[in-house]
mmCIF file of C-alpha atoms and ligand atoms in Angstrom:
data_model
loop_
_atom_site.group_PDB
_atom_site.id
_atom_site.type_symbol
_atom_site.label_atom_id
_atom_site.label_comp_id
_atom_site.label_asym_id
_atom_site.label_seq_id
_atom_site.Cartn_x
_atom_site.Cartn_y
_atom_site.Cartn_z
ATOM 1 C CA MET A 1 33.201 -28.938 -22.476
ATOM 2 C CA LYS A 2 30.946 -31.761 -23.273
ATOM 3 C CA GLU A 3 28.338 -30.588 -25.287
ATOM 4 C CA THR A 4 24.630 -32.159 -24.878
ATOM 5 C CA GLU A 5 22.228 -31.769 -27.872
ATOM 6 C CA VAL A 6 19.063 -31.040 -26.198
ATOM 7 C CA PRO A 7 15.618 -31.587 -28.405
ATOM 8 C CA GLN A 8 13.395 -28.364 -28.230
ATOM 9 C CA SER A 9 10.640 -30.432 -27.018
ATOM 10 C CA ALA A 10 12.652 -31.485 -24.078
ATOM 11 C CA LEU A 11 14.163 -27.765 -23.014
ATOM 12 C CA PRO A 12 11.642 -27.082 -19.238
ATOM 13 C CA THR A 13 9.854 -24.261 -18.991
ATOM 14 C CA ASN A 14 10.380 -24.119 -16.225
ATOM 15 C CA PRO A 15 13.185 -21.148 -15.890
ATOM 16 C CA ALA A 16 14.555 -22.188 -13.171
ATOM 17 C CA ARG A 17 15.962 -25.612 -13.998
ATOM 18 C CA ILE A 18 18.326 -24.414 -16.642
ATOM 19 C CA THR A 19 20.631 -21.571 -15.306
ATOM 20 C CA VAL A 20 23.783 -20.407 -17.446
ATOM 21 C CA PRO A 21 26.204 -17.501 -16.714
ATOM 22 C CA PRO A 22 25.490 -13.447 -16.927
ATOM 23 C CA GLY A 23 28.388 -13.532 -20.199
ATOM 24 C CA LEU A 24 26.627 -16.706 -21.730
ATOM 25 C CA ASP A 25 30.442 -18.049 -21.066
ATOM 26 C CA ASN A 26 31.150 -21.389 -22.791
ATOM 27 C CA VAL A 27 27.590 -21.406 -23.773
ATOM 28 C CA ILE A 28 26.231 -22.929 -27.105
ATOM 29 C CA VAL A 29 23.932 -20.909 -28.828
ATOM 30 C CA ALA A 30 24.601 -21.778 -31.988
ATOM 31 C CA THR A 31 25.881 -23.802 -34.861
ATOM 32 C CA THR A 32 27.969 -21.830 -37.194
ATOM 33 C CA HIS A 33 29.810 -22.444 -40.429
ATOM 34 C CA ILE A 34 31.929 -19.059 -40.858
ATOM 35 C CA SER A 35 34.470 -18.927 -38.495
ATOM 36 C CA ASP A 36 35.905 -21.119 -35.629
ATOM 37 C CA VAL A 37 38.107 -18.905 -33.173
ATOM 38 C CA ASP A 38 40.063 -21.435 -31.189
ATOM 39 C CA GLY A 39 40.828 -19.993 -28.017
ATOM 40 C CA ALA A 40 42.419 -22.613 -26.031
ATOM 41 C CA SER A 41 45.874 -23.306 -29.448
ATOM 42 C CA GLY A 42 45.223 -19.432 -30.723
ATOM 43 C CA ARG A 43 43.683 -20.584 -33.932
ATOM 44 C CA LEU A 44 41.374 -18.800 -36.270
ATOM 45 C CA THR A 45 39.481 -19.968 -39.935
ATOM 46 C CA TYR A 46 37.654 -18.357 -41.836
ATOM 47 C CA ARG A 47 34.674 -21.292 -43.321
ATOM 48 C CA GLY A 48 37.997 -24.320 -42.622
ATOM 49 C CA VAL A 49 40.563 -21.887 -44.274
ATOM 50 C CA ALA A 50 43.328 -20.550 -41.681
ATOM 51 C CA ILE A 51 43.174 -16.649 -40.777
ATOM 52 C CA SER A 52 47.409 -17.224 -41.942
ATOM 53 C CA ASP A 53 46.019 -18.471 -45.868
ATOM 54 C CA VAL A 54 42.581 -16.141 -45.777
ATOM 55 C CA VAL A 55 45.344 -13.453 -45.645
ATOM 56 C CA GLU A 56 47.489 -14.472 -48.401
ATOM 57 C CA ARG A 57 44.504 -15.655 -50.726
ATOM 58 C CA TYR A 58 42.444 -12.747 -49.975
ATOM 59 C CA PRO A 59 44.593 -9.504 -50.310
ATOM 60 C CA THR A 60 41.782 -7.096 -50.542
ATOM 61 C CA TRP A 61 38.167 -6.963 -48.370
ATOM 62 C CA THR A 62 36.423 -6.507 -51.390
ATOM 63 C CA ALA A 63 37.840 -9.319 -52.831
ATOM 64 C CA LEU A 64 37.433 -11.600 -49.012
ATOM 65 C CA VAL A 65 33.334 -10.185 -48.258
ATOM 66 C CA PRO A 66 31.937 -12.155 -51.530
ATOM 67 C CA TRP A 67 33.479 -15.552 -50.461
ATOM 68 C CA LEU A 68 32.801 -14.547 -46.779
ATOM 69 C CA VAL A 69 29.370 -13.753 -47.083
ATOM 70 C CA THR A 70 27.783 -16.859 -49.907
ATOM 71 C CA GLY A 71 30.512 -19.239 -48.573
ATOM 72 C CA LEU A 72 30.807 -19.572 -52.272
ATOM 73 C CA PRO A 73 34.572 -19.507 -54.462
ATOM 74 C CA ASP A 74 33.427 -17.897 -57.344
ATOM 75 C CA ALA A 75 30.823 -14.972 -56.106
ATOM 76 C CA GLU A 76 30.807 -12.297 -58.056
ATOM 77 C CA PRO A 77 27.957 -10.183 -56.346
ATOM 78 C CA ALA A 78 26.860 -6.923 -59.403
ATOM 79 C CA ALA A 79 28.161 -2.931 -58.174
ATOM 80 C CA TRP A 80 26.055 -1.696 -56.268
ATOM 81 C CA THR A 81 25.005 2.410 -57.242
ATOM 82 C CA ASP A 82 22.532 3.720 -54.319
ATOM 83 C CA GLY A 83 23.497 6.156 -52.134
ATOM 84 C CA PRO A 84 22.007 8.019 -49.588
ATOM 85 C CA PRO A 85 23.172 12.308 -49.410
ATOM 86 C CA ARG A 86 25.223 13.476 -47.546
ATOM 87 C CA GLN A 87 22.608 15.294 -44.830
ATOM 88 C CA ILE A 88 21.113 12.318 -43.327
ATOM 89 C CA LEU A 89 24.350 11.929 -40.877
ATOM 90 C CA GLY A 90 24.379 14.810 -39.142
ATOM 91 C CA THR A 91 26.808 15.738 -36.380
ATOM 92 C CA ALA A 92 26.918 12.336 -34.557
ATOM 93 C CA ASP A 93 29.388 10.346 -33.702
ATOM 94 C CA PRO A 94 30.935 7.699 -36.322
ATOM 95 C CA MET A 95 29.388 5.063 -34.960
ATOM 96 C CA ALA A 96 25.617 6.458 -34.868
ATOM 97 C CA ARG A 97 26.617 8.140 -38.786
ATOM 98 C CA LEU A 98 27.631 4.443 -40.390
ATOM 99 C CA ALA A 99 24.715 3.263 -38.126
ATOM 100 C CA MET A 100 22.572 5.305 -40.242
ATOM 101 C CA LEU A 101 24.083 5.117 -42.800
ATOM 102 C CA VAL A 102 23.996 1.212 -43.239
ATOM 103 C CA TRP A 103 20.468 1.617 -42.169
ATOM 104 C CA ALA A 104 19.759 4.451 -45.136
ATOM 105 C CA ALA A 105 20.843 2.435 -47.860
ATOM 106 C CA GLY A 106 19.552 0.075 -47.557
ATOM 107 C CA ASP A 107 16.368 1.296 -47.308
ATOM 108 C CA GLY A 108 13.800 -0.112 -49.856
ATOM 109 C CA ALA A 109 16.621 -2.246 -51.325
ATOM 110 C CA VAL A 110 16.545 -5.850 -52.962
ATOM 111 C CA LEU A 111 18.473 -7.696 -50.172
ATOM 112 C CA ASP A 112 16.557 -10.388 -50.790
ATOM 113 C CA THR A 113 20.251 -12.905 -50.889
ATOM 114 C CA PRO A 114 22.927 -13.655 -49.301
ATOM 115 C CA LEU A 115 25.094 -12.309 -52.934
ATOM 116 C CA GLU A 116 22.624 -9.456 -52.554
ATOM 117 C CA SER A 117 23.894 -8.617 -50.208
ATOM 118 C CA ALA A 118 28.097 -9.052 -50.680
ATOM 119 C CA ALA A 119 26.798 -6.473 -53.518
ATOM 120 C CA PHE A 120 25.168 -4.122 -50.773
ATOM 121 C CA VAL A 121 28.184 -4.396 -47.811
ATOM 122 C CA GLN A 122 31.012 -4.071 -50.561
ATOM 123 C CA SER A 123 29.785 -0.393 -51.022
ATOM 124 C CA LEU A 124 29.042 0.397 -47.143
ATOM 125 C CA PRO A 125 32.842 1.934 -46.108
ATOM 126 C CA ALA A 126 32.937 3.835 -49.346
ATOM 127 C CA GLN A 127 29.496 5.503 -49.023
ATOM 128 C CA TYR A 128 30.709 6.084 -45.583
ATOM 129 C CA ALA A 129 34.186 7.722 -46.918
ATOM 130 C CA ARG A 130 32.241 9.582 -49.705
ATOM 131 C CA LEU A 131 30.024 10.834 -46.824
ATOM 132 C CA VAL A 132 32.037 11.994 -44.042
ATOM 133 C CA GLY A 133 35.286 12.747 -46.220
ATOM 134 C CA ARG A 134 36.694 15.570 -47.460
ATOM 135 C CA GLY A 135 36.893 15.122 -51.204
ATOM 136 C CA ALA A 136 37.301 11.442 -51.541
ATOM 137 C CA GLY A 137 36.553 10.753 -55.146
ATOM 138 C CA LYS A 138 35.180 7.469 -56.113
ATOM 139 C CA PRO A 139 38.565 5.303 -55.905
ATOM 140 C CA GLU A 140 38.138 1.791 -56.526
ATOM 141 C CA ASP A 141 39.282 -0.018 -53.374
ATOM 142 C CA PRO A 142 37.147 0.746 -51.009
ATOM 143 C CA ALA A 143 40.222 0.588 -48.462
ATOM 144 C CA ARG A 144 41.910 3.834 -49.981
ATOM 145 C CA ALA A 145 38.369 5.741 -50.547
ATOM 146 C CA PHE A 146 38.067 5.277 -46.878
ATOM 147 C CA LEU A 147 41.895 6.511 -45.906
ATOM 148 C CA LEU A 148 41.805 9.219 -48.626
ATOM 149 C CA ALA A 149 38.463 10.580 -46.759
ATOM 150 C CA MET A 150 39.695 9.624 -43.044
ATOM 151 C CA THR A 151 42.678 11.206 -43.397
ATOM 152 C CA GLY A 152 42.880 14.327 -45.733
ATOM 153 C CA HIS A 153 45.475 12.490 -48.530
ATOM 154 C CA ALA A 154 46.417 10.506 -50.679
ATOM 155 C CA PRO A 155 48.130 6.927 -49.034
ATOM 156 C CA THR A 156 50.752 5.346 -50.150
ATOM 157 C CA PRO A 157 50.508 1.930 -51.525
ATOM 158 C CA ALA A 158 51.403 -0.011 -48.467
ATOM 159 C CA GLU A 159 48.703 1.976 -46.208
ATOM 160 C CA VAL A 160 46.279 0.737 -49.076
ATOM 161 C CA SER A 161 47.340 -2.781 -48.153
ATOM 162 C CA ALA A 162 47.563 -2.547 -44.841
ATOM 163 C CA LEU A 163 44.196 -0.867 -44.056
ATOM 164 C CA ASN A 164 42.823 -4.042 -46.086
ATOM 165 C CA ALA A 165 44.577 -7.362 -44.327
ATOM 166 C CA TYR A 166 43.161 -5.276 -41.095
ATOM 167 C CA TRP A 167 39.848 -4.966 -43.026
ATOM 168 C CA VAL A 168 40.268 -8.568 -43.862
ATOM 169 C CA LEU A 169 41.317 -10.306 -39.882
ATOM 170 C CA ALA A 170 38.874 -8.283 -38.570
ATOM 171 C CA ALA A 171 35.548 -9.256 -40.530
ATOM 172 C CA GLU A 172 34.649 -12.041 -39.469
ATOM 173 C CA HIS A 173 34.963 -13.922 -35.251
ATOM 174 C CA SER A 174 32.372 -16.258 -34.695
ATOM 175 C CA LEU A 175 29.544 -15.131 -32.601
ATOM 176 C CA ASN A 176 31.357 -12.799 -29.773
ATOM 177 C CA ALA A 177 28.825 -10.170 -29.125
ATOM 178 C CA SER A 178 27.884 -7.647 -31.167
ATOM 179 C CA THR A 179 27.580 -11.013 -34.343
ATOM 180 C CA PHE A 180 25.220 -12.683 -31.235
ATOM 181 C CA ALA A 181 22.686 -8.675 -31.745
ATOM 182 C CA VAL A 182 23.068 -8.810 -35.409
ATOM 183 C CA ARG A 183 22.057 -12.863 -35.109
ATOM 184 C CA VAL A 184 19.591 -12.319 -32.526
ATOM 185 C CA ALA A 185 18.156 -9.810 -34.359
ATOM 186 C CA ALA A 186 18.012 -11.822 -37.623
ATOM 187 C CA SER A 187 15.968 -13.650 -35.358
ATOM 188 C CA THR A 188 13.067 -11.255 -35.251
ATOM 189 C CA GLY A 189 13.158 -12.460 -39.710
ATOM 190 C CA ALA A 190 14.620 -7.553 -39.196
ATOM 191 C CA ARG A 191 15.874 -6.927 -42.696
ATOM 192 C CA LEU A 192 19.596 -6.438 -42.706
ATOM 193 C CA PRO A 193 20.362 -2.747 -43.089
ATOM 194 C CA GLU A 194 18.427 -2.657 -39.275
ATOM 195 C CA ALA A 195 20.467 -5.551 -38.068
ATOM 196 C CA LEU A 196 23.777 -4.286 -39.183
ATOM 197 C CA ALA A 197 22.481 -1.651 -36.540
ATOM 198 C CA ALA A 198 22.265 -3.852 -33.910
ATOM 199 C CA GLY A 199 25.746 -5.077 -34.135
ATOM 200 C CA ILE A 200 27.024 -1.645 -34.912
ATOM 201 C CA ALA A 201 25.330 0.118 -32.062
ATOM 202 C CA THR A 202 27.064 -3.136 -29.672
ATOM 203 C CA LEU A 203 30.809 -3.270 -31.154
ATOM 204 C CA SER A 204 30.163 0.908 -29.728
ATOM 205 C CA GLY A 205 30.797 -0.101 -25.852
ATOM 206 C CA PRO A 206 34.552 0.000 -25.361
ATOM 207 C CA LEU A 207 35.232 -3.741 -24.335
ATOM 208 C CA HIS A 208 34.227 -4.760 -27.641
ATOM 209 C CA GLY A 209 35.258 -2.948 -30.945
ATOM 210 C CA GLY A 210 35.554 0.694 -28.891
ATOM 211 C CA ALA A 211 38.876 -0.762 -27.140
ATOM 212 C CA PRO A 212 41.403 0.480 -29.399
ATOM 213 C CA THR A 213 40.284 4.312 -28.259
ATOM 214 C CA GLY A 214 41.364 3.369 -24.688
ATOM 215 C CA VAL A 215 44.759 1.698 -25.994
ATOM 216 C CA LEU A 216 45.926 5.038 -27.530
ATOM 217 C CA SER A 217 45.568 6.725 -24.629
ATOM 218 C CA GLN A 218 46.894 4.193 -22.150
ATOM 219 C CA LEU A 219 49.596 4.320 -24.381
ATOM 220 C CA ALA A 220 50.379 8.363 -24.525
ATOM 221 C CA ALA A 221 50.340 8.747 -20.824
ATOM 222 C CA LEU A 222 53.169 5.599 -19.991
ATOM 223 C CA GLU A 223 54.807 6.983 -22.488
ATOM 224 C CA GLN A 224 56.958 10.019 -19.863
ATOM 225 C CA GLU A 225 57.132 6.999 -17.452
ATOM 226 C CA ALA A 226 60.083 5.940 -16.506
ATOM 227 C CA ASP A 227 58.752 2.549 -14.453
ATOM 228 C CA LEU A 228 56.318 0.485 -16.608
ATOM 229 C CA GLU A 229 55.418 -2.376 -14.955
ATOM 230 C CA GLY A 230 55.359 0.196 -12.030
ATOM 231 C CA ALA A 231 52.696 2.027 -13.661
ATOM 232 C CA LEU A 232 50.641 -0.810 -14.990
ATOM 233 C CA TRP A 233 50.946 -1.516 -11.830
ATOM 234 C CA ARG A 234 48.957 0.971 -10.239
ATOM 235 C CA LEU A 235 46.418 1.031 -13.332
ATOM 236 C CA LEU A 236 45.280 -2.593 -11.971
ATOM 237 C CA GLU A 237 45.248 -1.910 -8.467
ATOM 238 C CA ARG A 238 42.741 1.795 -9.584
ATOM 239 C CA GLY A 239 40.478 -1.453 -11.360
ATOM 240 C CA GLU A 240 40.465 -0.173 -14.200
ATOM 241 C CA ARG A 241 41.714 -2.754 -17.147
ATOM 242 C CA LEU A 242 44.640 -2.954 -19.861
ATOM 243 C CA MET A 243 43.307 -2.005 -22.627
ATOM 244 C CA GLY A 244 44.054 -4.502 -25.587
ATOM 245 C CA PHE A 245 44.572 -7.515 -23.553
ATOM 246 C CA GLY A 246 43.018 -10.251 -22.409
ATOM 247 C CA HIS A 247 39.888 -11.964 -24.399
ATOM 248 C CA ARG A 248 36.469 -13.666 -23.491
ATOM 249 C CA VAL A 249 37.433 -16.916 -25.645
ATOM 250 C CA TYR A 250 41.588 -16.419 -26.012
ATOM 251 C CA ARG A 251 43.483 -17.762 -23.702
ATOM 252 C CA THR A 252 46.602 -17.262 -26.078
ATOM 253 C CA GLU A 253 48.169 -14.628 -28.106
ATOM 254 C CA ASP A 254 45.436 -13.164 -30.291
ATOM 255 C CA PRO A 255 45.777 -14.502 -34.014
ATOM 256 C CA ARG A 256 45.170 -11.689 -35.570
ATOM 257 C CA ALA A 257 46.959 -9.132 -33.011
ATOM 258 C CA ALA A 258 50.617 -11.255 -34.229
ATOM 259 C CA ARG A 259 49.105 -10.740 -37.910
ATOM 260 C CA LEU A 260 49.298 -7.383 -36.875
ATOM 261 C CA ARG A 261 52.624 -6.863 -35.288
ATOM 262 C CA GLY A 262 53.817 -7.627 -39.042
ATOM 263 C CA VAL A 263 51.291 -5.684 -40.283
ATOM 264 C CA LEU A 264 52.203 -1.964 -38.367
ATOM 265 C CA HIS A 265 56.318 -3.211 -39.449
ATOM 266 C CA THR A 266 55.200 -3.045 -42.714
ATOM 267 C CA LEU A 267 54.181 0.912 -41.620
ATOM 268 C CA GLY A 268 57.631 2.333 -41.360
ATOM 269 C CA GLY A 269 57.580 1.836 -37.777
ATOM 270 C CA ALA A 270 55.108 4.917 -37.571
ATOM 271 C CA GLY A 271 52.850 4.555 -34.821
ATOM 272 C CA GLY A 272 55.048 4.710 -31.705
ATOM 273 C CA ALA A 273 55.433 1.181 -32.670
ATOM 274 C CA GLU A 274 59.159 0.989 -30.240
ATOM 275 C CA HIS A 275 56.764 2.836 -26.902
ATOM 276 C CA ALA A 276 54.027 0.052 -27.643
ATOM 277 C CA SER A 277 56.418 -2.681 -27.652
ATOM 278 C CA ARG A 278 58.228 -2.394 -23.912
ATOM 279 C CA VAL A 279 54.544 -1.314 -23.275
ATOM 280 C CA GLU A 280 53.312 -5.014 -24.175
ATOM 281 C CA GLN A 281 55.871 -6.020 -22.307
ATOM 282 C CA ALA A 282 55.236 -5.324 -19.591
ATOM 283 C CA ALA A 283 52.190 -5.401 -19.039
ATOM 284 C CA LEU A 284 52.701 -9.371 -20.055
ATOM 285 C CA ALA A 285 54.888 -9.416 -17.465
ATOM 286 C CA VAL A 286 52.352 -7.846 -14.965
ATOM 287 C CA LEU A 287 49.068 -9.121 -15.694
ATOM 288 C CA ALA A 288 51.322 -11.953 -14.805
ATOM 289 C CA ARG A 289 51.893 -10.947 -11.414
ATOM 290 C CA TRP A 290 48.129 -9.501 -11.424
ATOM 291 C CA LYS A 291 46.381 -13.046 -12.320
ATOM 292 C CA PRO A 292 48.367 -15.474 -12.555
ATOM 293 C CA GLU A 293 44.933 -18.107 -12.216
ATOM 294 C CA ARG A 294 44.130 -16.148 -15.134
ATOM 295 C CA PRO A 295 46.364 -16.374 -18.855
ATOM 296 C CA LEU A 296 45.516 -12.747 -19.714
ATOM 297 C CA ALA A 297 47.228 -11.986 -23.508
ATOM 298 C CA VAL A 298 47.820 -9.433 -25.791
ATOM 299 C CA ASN A 299 44.796 -9.504 -28.049
ATOM 300 C CA VAL A 300 43.448 -8.187 -31.789
ATOM 301 C CA GLU A 301 42.416 -4.743 -30.596
ATOM 302 C CA PHE A 302 46.002 -3.554 -29.378
ATOM 303 C CA TYR A 303 48.090 -3.798 -32.465
ATOM 304 C CA ALA A 304 44.892 -3.296 -34.462
ATOM 305 C CA ALA A 305 44.824 0.796 -32.517
ATOM 306 C CA LEU A 306 48.566 1.273 -33.466
ATOM 307 C CA VAL A 307 48.681 0.351 -37.549
ATOM 308 C CA LEU A 308 45.071 2.710 -37.331
ATOM 309 C CA SER A 309 47.111 5.403 -35.889
ATOM 310 C CA ALA A 310 49.428 4.464 -38.041
ATOM 311 C CA LEU A 311 47.993 5.170 -41.114
ATOM 312 C CA GLY A 312 46.693 7.929 -39.937
ATOM 313 C CA LEU A 313 43.410 7.859 -37.920
ATOM 314 C CA ALA A 314 42.253 9.575 -35.574
ATOM 315 C CA ALA A 315 41.015 6.900 -32.488
ATOM 316 C CA PRO A 316 37.462 8.456 -33.039
ATOM 317 C CA ASP A 317 37.697 6.798 -36.926
ATOM 318 C CA CYS A 318 39.015 3.115 -34.975
ATOM 319 C CA PRO A 319 36.068 1.677 -34.217
ATOM 320 C CA VAL A 320 33.645 2.499 -37.549
ATOM 321 C CA THR A 321 36.929 1.867 -39.229
ATOM 322 C CA PHE A 322 36.356 -1.530 -37.247
ATOM 323 C CA ALA A 323 33.032 -2.187 -38.245
ATOM 324 C CA CYS A 324 33.442 -1.206 -41.766
ATOM 325 C CA ALA A 325 35.184 -5.363 -41.586
ATOM 326 C CA ARG A 326 32.773 -6.572 -39.794
ATOM 327 C CA LEU A 327 30.545 -5.645 -41.892
ATOM 328 C CA ALA A 328 31.138 -9.208 -43.739
ATOM 329 C CA GLY A 329 30.994 -11.323 -41.180
ATOM 330 C CA TRP A 330 27.914 -10.360 -39.409
ATOM 331 C CA THR A 331 26.011 -10.001 -42.808
ATOM 332 C CA ALA A 332 27.280 -14.140 -42.928
ATOM 333 C CA HIS A 333 25.615 -15.192 -39.882
ATOM 334 C CA TYR A 334 22.883 -12.424 -40.981
ATOM 335 C CA TRP A 335 22.282 -14.970 -43.346
ATOM 336 C CA GLU A 336 23.278 -17.878 -41.785
ATOM 337 C CA GLN A 337 20.189 -17.310 -39.233
ATOM 338 C CA ARG A 338 17.766 -16.549 -41.131
ATOM 339 C CA ALA A 339 17.815 -20.269 -42.021
ATOM 340 C CA THR A 340 17.239 -21.553 -39.050
ATOM 341 C CA GLY A 341 13.966 -19.580 -38.539
ATOM 342 C CA ARG A 342 13.985 -20.026 -34.736
ATOM 343 C CA LEU A 343 13.425 -17.255 -32.442
ATOM 344 C CA ILE A 344 16.174 -16.392 -29.539
ATOM 345 C CA ARG A 345 14.068 -15.605 -27.222
ATOM 346 C CA PRO A 346 15.922 -16.680 -23.886
ATOM 347 C CA LEU A 347 14.376 -16.266 -20.189
ATOM 348 C CA ALA A 348 14.683 -14.286 -17.468
ATOM 349 C CA ARG A 349 14.984 -15.544 -13.848
ATOM 350 C CA TYR A 350 12.308 -13.157 -11.959
ATOM 351 C CA THR A 351 13.098 -12.346 -7.994
ATOM 352 C CA PRO A 352 11.180 -9.348 -6.651
ATOM 353 C CA SER A 353 13.289 -6.468 -5.664
ATOM 354 C CA PRO A 354 15.034 -6.572 -1.993
HETATM 355 N N1 LIG B 1 43.548 -6.321 -17.762
HETATM 356 C C1 LIG B 1 43.055 -6.147 -16.081
HETATM 357 N N2 LIG B 1 42.271 -7.437 -16.175
HETATM 358 C C2 LIG B 1 41.124 -8.372 -16.732
HETATM 359 C C3 LIG B 1 41.677 -8.213 -18.610
HETATM 360 C C4 LIG B 1 42.488 -6.570 -18.896
HETATM 361 N N3 LIG B 1 42.900 -6.484 -19.652
HETATM 362 N N4 LIG B 1 40.325 -8.500 -18.582
HETATM 363 C C5 LIG B 1 40.743 -9.279 -17.951
HETATM 364 N N5 LIG B 1 41.006 -8.967 -16.729
HETATM 365 C C6 LIG B 1 40.267 -10.275 -15.002
HETATM 366 C C7 LIG B 1 39.233 -9.609 -14.925
HETATM 367 O O1 LIG B 1 39.472 -8.285 -14.071
HETATM 368 C C8 LIG B 1 38.644 -10.639 -14.361
HETATM 369 O O2 LIG B 1 39.165 -10.181 -12.494
HETATM 370 P P1 LIG B 1 38.343 -10.862 -11.683
HETATM 371 O O3 LIG B 1 38.059 -12.005 -11.833
HETATM 372 O O4 LIG B 1 38.857 -10.237 -9.882
HETATM 373 O O5 LIG B 1 37.033 -9.497 -11.582
HETATM 374 C C9 LIG B 1 39.173 -11.619 -14.374
HETATM 375 O O6 LIG B 1 40.631 -11.033 -14.866
HETATM 376 C C10 LIG B 1 38.635 -11.881 -16.420
HETATM 377 O O7 LIG B 1 37.745 -11.544 -16.705
HETATM 378 P P2 LIG B 1 36.264 -11.432 -17.300
HETATM 379 O O8 LIG B 1 35.926 -9.839 -17.257
HETATM 380 O O9 LIG B 1 35.943 -12.380 -16.319
HETATM 381 O O10 LIG B 1 36.929 -11.519 -18.333
HETATM 382 P P3 LIG B 1 36.143 -11.907 -19.676
HETATM 383 O O11 LIG B 1 36.838 -12.920 -20.400
HETATM 384 O O12 LIG B 1 34.223 -10.817 -19.930
HETATM 385 O O13 LIG B 1 36.812 -10.828 -20.626
HETATM 386 C C11 LIG B 1 37.728 -8.663 -21.889
HETATM 387 C C12 LIG B 1 36.756 -10.286 -21.648
HETATM 388 C C13 LIG B 1 35.780 -7.877 -21.762
HETATM 389 C C14 LIG B 1 38.205 -8.594 -23.534
HETATM 390 C C15 LIG B 1 38.595 -8.439 -21.142
HETATM 391 O O14 LIG B 1 39.887 -8.877 -21.054
HETATM 392 C C16 LIG B 1 38.938 -6.953 -21.217
HETATM 393 O O15 LIG B 1 38.208 -6.017 -20.804
HETATM 394 N N6 LIG B 1 39.987 -6.389 -21.506
HETATM 395 C C17 LIG B 1 40.047 -5.047 -21.856
HETATM 396 C C18 LIG B 1 39.304 -4.348 -22.895
HETATM 397 C C19 LIG B 1 39.860 -4.997 -24.541
HETATM 398 O O16 LIG B 1 40.843 -5.296 -24.531
HETATM 399 N N7 LIG B 1 38.638 -5.122 -25.805
HETATM 400 C C20 LIG B 1 39.383 -5.606 -26.758
HETATM 401 C C21 LIG B 1 39.298 -7.274 -26.799
HETATM 402 S S1 LIG B 1 38.809 -7.609 -28.771
HETATM 403 C C22 LIG B 1 37.310 -7.719 -29.389
HETATM 404 O O17 LIG B 1 36.217 -7.253 -28.717
HETATM 405 C C23 LIG B 1 37.175 -7.427 -30.919
#
């Protein structure tokens, strides 16, 4: 599709003159230097670096955050020491707890630059672990702190590096729904913690970051099934979606899924890798018959769910684990949007109720 620059002054004021699809498919609403998702060829880059090189260059999420947020290869955020008390979290759902933590931890904090924000964001997974976990102590690596707190046992080095690989791969993905929500909040001049809370809320939906829960329950339901293709076909006939498949932008396998398939193998086949692989093959065959005109391939959530489950994380904790990673990308977009100085305020076409 050809991109056409329309000067602000030339934009029509009559909403009837510009119509975009309700899901904003193929509509470009921002310019970004942070990442690029090439859906046709299945390529993903962070700040111009191919994702396969990013994971080699940044073995931990903590190492990735300063560069991703600031764009500066040598950025070194100061250590973040503040944190709210445990009781602020109450008994809410994990995503609500993370949103409350981010909001409370950022209350009154000086977050005036990308570098200060990187320090804040780097501290959040370990803060979350400390608040919800079982006596996590203060290990250096947030991935280790997180696993220790969420599973109650000390993770192996392979498990820590698997979570880091997942966090690096999930840190950023251009203008997906939650990043758009963060940019909308940023465009109003909201502070970073509030904008991150908007991202967390948006990521919680089952079509976005909530998908691993659906992936794991679909895999469990298919465990005793001899005829996988028949069972998957019946799910589609009932109007259900195959969780972990399809993507708004990719028309190929999601490059992050391919990397996570490899990460799953480093965990020694835990988490039902063989069953998952059979379901994946059956699902691809069934989807190709179901929607021949629409390529529906495996997305990041399918293998993310399996990796997180192999790491001992419970299904309800998968979205929050994803959100911790994405705090990095959201923060980068927050600053990019603030730099435009432009309020995001589209129009709706009014039609009287029938
Ligand atoms: N299973 C079955 N059918 C599907 C699937 C699927 N996983 N994905 C898309 N389709 C079908 C739709 O039903 C639709 O059919 P229709 O034209 O007859 O209505 C057609 O393919 C096109 O789908 P859209 O909904 O227009 O595609 P969209 O771009 O909105 O979908 C989405 C993207 C939401 C990810 C979708 O593929 C889906 O629901 N997948 C399952 C949930 C999932 O895995 N989410 C995680 C995505 S990755 C992430 O957010 C980090």
